Every structure is written in structure tokens, then in C-alpha cells.
Amino acid sequence: MPLDLSAISDVQLHHFMLAIATIAFLAGLVGAFVLHIALTAGEWVAARFMAWEQRAERIATARARAAALSKAMPRG
């Protein structure tokens, strides 16, 4: 059965178009929120990784300094 567009009034067509536009707008808002969450999580992970790297560097520096001091200390 072919679709008979003459049975749809202009008001119904405009309401349908408004509903589609509203759904598209809300989908865009949801997409933006999901992107915001993903970027925030990525930034947090990057910050944690950089903090872990800096901690590892501080530990390595402290160990090297301790080793140099222990070699410089006189034995006996």
C-alpha cells in the first residue's frame, strides 16, 4: 500500500519535523556529554601516568644519590 501524503495535514507534518529536530538536538546534547566524560577521563588518566613517571624519576634520583653517598663514605 503506497504512502498517501495527502492524509497528513500541515500541522501534523510540522509537529513531526519538530519532534525529529528535538530528538536530534537531545542526541547532540547526549553526545557532547559523553565526549566530555571521555575527555575528562582521558585527562585524568594522563595526569595519573605523568604523576607516576615523576614519582619513578624521584625514586631513581634518590637511589642514585644514596648510592653515590654510600661510595663516598669512608669505610672502616
Short mmCIF file of C-alpha atoms in Angstrom, two decimals:
data_model
loop_
_atom_site.label_atom_id
_atom_site.label_comp_id
_atom_site.label_asym_id
_atom_site.label_seq_id
_atom_site.Cartn_x
_atom_site.Cartn_y
_atom_site.Cartn_z
CA MET A 1 0.00 0.00 0.00
CA PRO A 2 1.65 3.27 -1.08
CA LEU A 3 2.02 6.08 1.39
CA ASP A 4 -0.68 8.71 0.90
CA LEU A 5 0.83 12.05 1.92
CA SER A 6 -2.42 13.88 1.33
CA ALA A 7 -3.82 12.29 4.50
CA ILE A 8 -1.17 14.14 6.58
CA SER A 9 -2.07 17.71 7.46
CA ASP A 10 0.47 20.53 7.51
CA VAL A 11 0.18 20.79 11.29
CA GLN A 12 0.96 17.09 11.72
CA LEU A 13 3.91 17.40 9.34
CA HIS A 14 5.28 20.38 11.26
CA HIS A 15 4.84 18.56 14.57
CA PHE A 16 6.68 15.56 13.16
CA MET A 17 9.51 17.76 11.90
CA LEU A 18 9.70 19.49 15.29
CA ALA A 19 9.83 16.11 17.03
CA ILE A 20 12.68 14.96 14.75
CA ALA A 21 14.57 18.22 15.34
CA THR A 22 14.08 17.90 19.12
CA ILE A 23 15.30 14.30 19.13
CA ALA A 24 18.34 15.29 17.06
CA PHE A 25 19.10 18.15 19.45
CA LEU A 26 18.83 15.92 22.50
CA ALA A 27 21.01 13.30 20.82
CA GLY A 28 23.60 16.01 20.21
CA LEU A 29 23.50 17.02 23.87
CA VAL A 30 23.95 13.42 24.96
CA GLY A 31 26.84 13.01 22.51
CA ALA A 32 28.51 16.16 23.82
CA PHE A 33 28.13 14.93 27.39
CA VAL A 34 29.61 11.53 26.53
CA LEU A 35 32.52 13.24 24.75
CA HIS A 36 33.06 15.47 27.79
CA ILE A 37 33.16 12.44 30.10
CA ALA A 38 35.56 10.60 27.78
CA LEU A 39 37.93 13.57 27.52
CA THR A 40 37.82 14.17 31.27
CA ALA A 41 38.63 10.51 31.93
CA GLY A 42 41.46 10.64 29.40
CA GLU A 43 42.88 13.76 31.00
CA TRP A 44 42.70 12.12 34.43
CA VAL A 45 44.50 9.00 33.17
CA ALA A 46 47.21 11.13 31.54
CA ALA A 47 47.68 13.11 34.76
CA ARG A 48 47.98 9.91 36.80
CA PHE A 49 50.52 8.49 34.33
CA MET A 50 52.62 11.66 34.44
CA ALA A 51 52.50 11.68 38.24
CA TRP A 52 53.62 8.04 38.24
CA GLU A 53 56.52 8.90 35.89
CA GLN A 54 57.59 11.82 38.08
CA ARG A 55 57.47 9.62 41.17
CA ALA A 56 59.61 7.00 39.43
CA GLU A 57 62.12 9.69 38.45
CA ARG A 58 62.28 11.00 42.03
CA ILE A 59 62.84 7.47 43.36
CA ALA A 60 65.57 6.79 40.78
CA THR A 61 67.28 10.09 41.63
CA ALA A 62 67.12 9.37 45.36
CA ARG A 63 68.58 5.89 44.84
CA ALA A 64 71.40 7.25 42.68
CA ARG A 65 72.15 9.94 45.27
CA ALA A 66 72.16 7.33 48.06
CA ALA A 67 74.48 5.09 46.06
CA ALA A 68 76.87 8.00 45.39
CA LEU A 69 76.85 8.95 49.07
CA SER A 70 77.50 5.41 50.20
CA LYS A 71 80.50 5.18 47.85
CA ALA A 72 81.85 8.50 49.16
CA MET A 73 81.57 7.44 52.79
CA PRO A 74 84.83 6.14 54.26
CA ARG A 75 84.79 2.50 55.23
CA GLY A 76 86.16 1.28 58.44
#
